mmCIF file of C-alpha atoms in Angstrom:
data_model
loop_
_atom_site.group_PDB
_atom_site.id
_atom_site.type_symbol
_atom_site.label_atom_id
_atom_site.label_comp_id
_atom_site.label_asym_id
_atom_site.label_seq_id
_atom_site.Cartn_x
_atom_site.Cartn_y
_atom_site.Cartn_z
ATOM 1 C CA MET J 1 107.953 -83.271 -45.185
ATOM 2 C CA ALA J 2 108.768 -81.926 -48.568
ATOM 3 C CA GLY J 3 110.842 -78.901 -49.655
ATOM 4 C CA PRO J 4 110.061 -76.356 -51.777
ATOM 5 C CA SER J 5 109.777 -77.391 -55.726
ATOM 6 C CA SER J 6 110.414 -76.034 -59.093
ATOM 7 C CA THR J 7 106.871 -75.664 -59.416
ATOM 8 C CA ASP J 8 105.801 -73.620 -56.509
ATOM 9 C CA PRO J 9 103.592 -70.511 -57.335
ATOM 10 C CA ALA J 10 104.904 -66.935 -57.393
ATOM 11 C CA PRO J 11 106.046 -65.688 -54.103
ATOM 12 C CA SER J 12 103.421 -63.989 -52.075
ATOM 13 C CA ALA J 13 103.607 -60.565 -50.296
ATOM 14 C CA ALA J 14 105.208 -60.772 -46.743
ATOM 15 C CA SER J 15 102.988 -62.397 -43.998
ATOM 16 C CA VAL J 16 101.809 -59.417 -42.147
ATOM 17 C CA ALA J 17 98.479 -58.346 -40.390
ATOM 18 C CA PRO J 18 96.248 -57.412 -43.322
ATOM 19 C CA LEU J 19 96.245 -53.845 -43.875
ATOM 20 C CA ALA J 20 94.275 -52.218 -46.660
ATOM 21 C CA ALA J 21 97.088 -50.621 -49.156
ATOM 22 C CA PRO J 22 96.868 -46.760 -49.291
ATOM 23 C CA THR J 23 95.140 -45.029 -52.278
ATOM 24 C CA GLY J 24 97.242 -45.441 -55.420
ATOM 25 C CA TRP J 25 98.899 -48.552 -54.091
ATOM 26 C CA SER J 26 97.750 -52.267 -54.138
ATOM 27 C CA ASN J 27 98.761 -55.438 -52.496
ATOM 28 C CA GLU J 28 96.735 -57.263 -55.248
ATOM 29 C CA SER J 29 99.118 -60.171 -56.897
ATOM 30 C CA ASP J 30 97.850 -59.256 -60.263
ATOM 31 C CA ASP J 31 98.660 -55.570 -59.800
ATOM 32 C CA MET J 32 102.244 -56.668 -58.110
ATOM 33 C CA ASP J 33 103.118 -58.951 -60.733
ATOM 34 C CA LEU J 34 105.530 -60.661 -58.605
ATOM 35 C CA ALA J 35 106.636 -63.401 -60.928
ATOM 36 C CA TYR J 36 107.773 -60.604 -63.572
ATOM 37 C CA TYR J 37 109.845 -58.539 -61.027
ATOM 38 C CA TRP J 38 110.525 -60.920 -58.173
ATOM 39 C CA GLN J 39 111.106 -63.997 -60.011
ATOM 40 C CA GLY J 40 113.473 -63.479 -62.952
ATOM 41 C CA ARG J 41 111.459 -62.524 -66.127
ATOM 42 C CA ASN J 42 112.529 -58.885 -65.907
ATOM 43 C CA GLY J 43 115.834 -59.777 -63.395
ATOM 44 C CA ASP J 44 115.346 -61.385 -60.129
ATOM 45 C CA LEU J 45 114.715 -58.082 -57.752
ATOM 46 C CA LYS J 46 115.081 -60.288 -54.627
ATOM 47 C CA ALA J 47 118.544 -61.502 -55.608
ATOM 48 C CA THR J 48 119.439 -57.993 -56.884
ATOM 49 C CA LEU J 49 118.483 -56.211 -53.439
ATOM 50 C CA ALA J 50 120.579 -58.844 -51.641
ATOM 51 C CA THR J 51 123.637 -58.579 -53.682
ATOM 52 C CA TRP J 52 123.767 -54.722 -54.366
ATOM 53 C CA TYR J 53 122.266 -53.500 -51.092
ATOM 54 C CA GLY J 54 122.754 -56.247 -48.614
ATOM 55 C CA LEU J 55 119.004 -56.611 -47.852
ATOM 56 C CA ALA J 56 118.546 -60.448 -47.527
ATOM 57 C CA ASN J 57 115.149 -61.963 -47.972
ATOM 58 C CA ALA J 58 113.410 -58.891 -49.315
ATOM 59 C CA GLN J 59 109.539 -59.429 -49.190
ATOM 60 C CA PRO J 60 107.200 -57.184 -51.244
ATOM 61 C CA LEU J 61 104.235 -55.593 -49.485
ATOM 62 C CA ILE J 62 102.652 -53.009 -51.914
ATOM 63 C CA THR J 63 103.116 -51.680 -55.295
ATOM 64 C CA ARG J 64 102.154 -48.207 -56.651
ATOM 65 C CA LEU J 65 99.538 -48.648 -59.232
ATOM 66 C CA PRO J 66 100.741 -48.233 -62.820
ATOM 67 C CA ASP J 67 98.461 -45.275 -63.448
ATOM 68 C CA PHE J 68 101.366 -43.104 -62.379
ATOM 69 C CA GLY J 69 103.651 -44.155 -65.076
ATOM 70 C CA ASP J 70 106.104 -45.980 -62.868
ATOM 71 C CA VAL J 71 107.268 -49.091 -60.979
ATOM 72 C CA MET J 72 107.509 -48.774 -57.195
ATOM 73 C CA PHE J 73 107.545 -51.234 -54.453
ATOM 74 C CA LEU J 74 107.229 -50.983 -50.712
ATOM 75 C CA PHE J 75 109.221 -53.897 -49.312
ATOM 76 C CA GLN J 76 110.417 -55.264 -45.875
ATOM 77 C CA SER J 77 113.894 -56.935 -45.353
ATOM 78 C CA GLY J 78 114.391 -58.131 -41.870
ATOM 79 C CA SER J 79 112.668 -55.709 -39.334
ATOM 80 C CA LYS J 80 112.824 -52.483 -41.755
ATOM 81 C CA TYR J 81 110.970 -50.962 -44.848
ATOM 82 C CA TYR J 82 111.941 -49.956 -47.985
ATOM 83 C CA VAL J 83 111.014 -48.329 -51.270
ATOM 84 C CA TRP J 84 112.432 -49.546 -54.318
ATOM 85 C CA ASN J 85 111.860 -47.167 -57.398
ATOM 86 C CA GLY J 86 111.990 -49.306 -60.685
ATOM 87 C CA VAL J 87 112.297 -46.292 -63.237
ATOM 88 C CA GLU J 88 115.202 -44.626 -61.289
ATOM 89 C CA ASN J 89 116.611 -48.045 -60.120
ATOM 90 C CA VAL J 90 116.936 -46.272 -56.507
ATOM 91 C CA VAL J 91 116.527 -48.103 -53.144
ATOM 92 C CA CYS J 92 115.572 -45.916 -50.135
ATOM 93 C CA SER J 93 115.059 -47.189 -46.343
ATOM 94 C CA ILE J 94 112.418 -45.897 -44.670
ATOM 95 C CA ASP J 95 113.692 -44.188 -41.340
ATOM 96 C CA SER J 96 110.256 -42.570 -40.177
ATOM 97 C CA PRO J 97 107.902 -44.000 -39.298
ATOM 98 C CA THR J 98 108.944 -47.318 -38.488
ATOM 99 C CA ASN J 99 105.601 -48.927 -38.210
ATOM 100 C CA LEU J 100 104.072 -50.490 -41.293
ATOM 101 C CA GLU J 101 100.321 -49.280 -40.375
ATOM 102 C CA GLU J 102 102.052 -45.645 -39.816
ATOM 103 C CA ILE J 103 104.132 -45.970 -43.032
ATOM 104 C CA TYR J 104 100.617 -46.582 -44.832
ATOM 105 C CA ASN J 105 98.606 -43.848 -43.086
ATOM 106 C CA THR J 106 101.563 -41.295 -44.094
ATOM 107 C CA ILE J 107 101.251 -42.364 -47.506
ATOM 108 C CA ALA J 108 97.564 -42.086 -47.368
ATOM 109 C CA LYS J 109 97.821 -38.544 -46.326
ATOM 110 C CA LEU J 110 98.798 -37.240 -49.724
ATOM 111 C CA GLY J 111 96.999 -39.995 -51.771
ATOM 112 C CA GLN J 112 97.373 -40.245 -55.565
ATOM 113 C CA GLY J 113 100.118 -43.018 -54.936
ATOM 114 C CA ARG J 114 102.630 -40.649 -53.348
ATOM 115 C CA LEU J 115 105.080 -41.411 -50.669
ATOM 116 C CA GLY J 116 103.733 -38.657 -48.316
ATOM 117 C CA ASP J 117 106.077 -37.461 -45.701
ATOM 118 C CA LEU J 118 108.325 -40.532 -45.292
ATOM 119 C CA LYS J 119 111.577 -39.836 -44.008
ATOM 120 C CA MET J 120 114.063 -41.917 -46.342
ATOM 121 C CA THR J 121 117.443 -42.495 -46.908
ATOM 122 C CA LYS J 122 118.695 -43.222 -50.346
ATOM 123 C CA LEU J 123 121.002 -46.557 -50.294
ATOM 124 C CA LEU J 124 124.290 -46.817 -52.098
ATOM 125 C CA GLN J 125 124.979 -49.948 -54.061
ATOM 126 C CA LYS J 126 127.483 -52.124 -52.622
ATOM 127 C CA LYS J 127 128.133 -53.999 -55.673
ATOM 128 C CA ARG J 128 127.606 -53.270 -59.167
#
């Protein structure tokens, strides 16, 4: 069985049960621009999250649509979910709810791409 090659396509969103993205968010690969954010054209977010925050193997799930004037991803590392705000360069862990479907439902309550009433904790960088 062959290993990954240098011509492998852009990473896909994490393999989870298919859930519809909340209003104002998308899990479409064109909207997520995974090659730009997660494979080095604008830095390597996956490597940055591992180095600065200790979040190994981060997998993007959804991104906020560009209509809102910012860059934001909801991603998974291990069994937890996080939000990366690219404008402020801030990472927050989602403390509650902890189930992805409930997270999406909470985000959907306010709509317009907002995060709703998610309980989050801002993470401190481990390395700069």
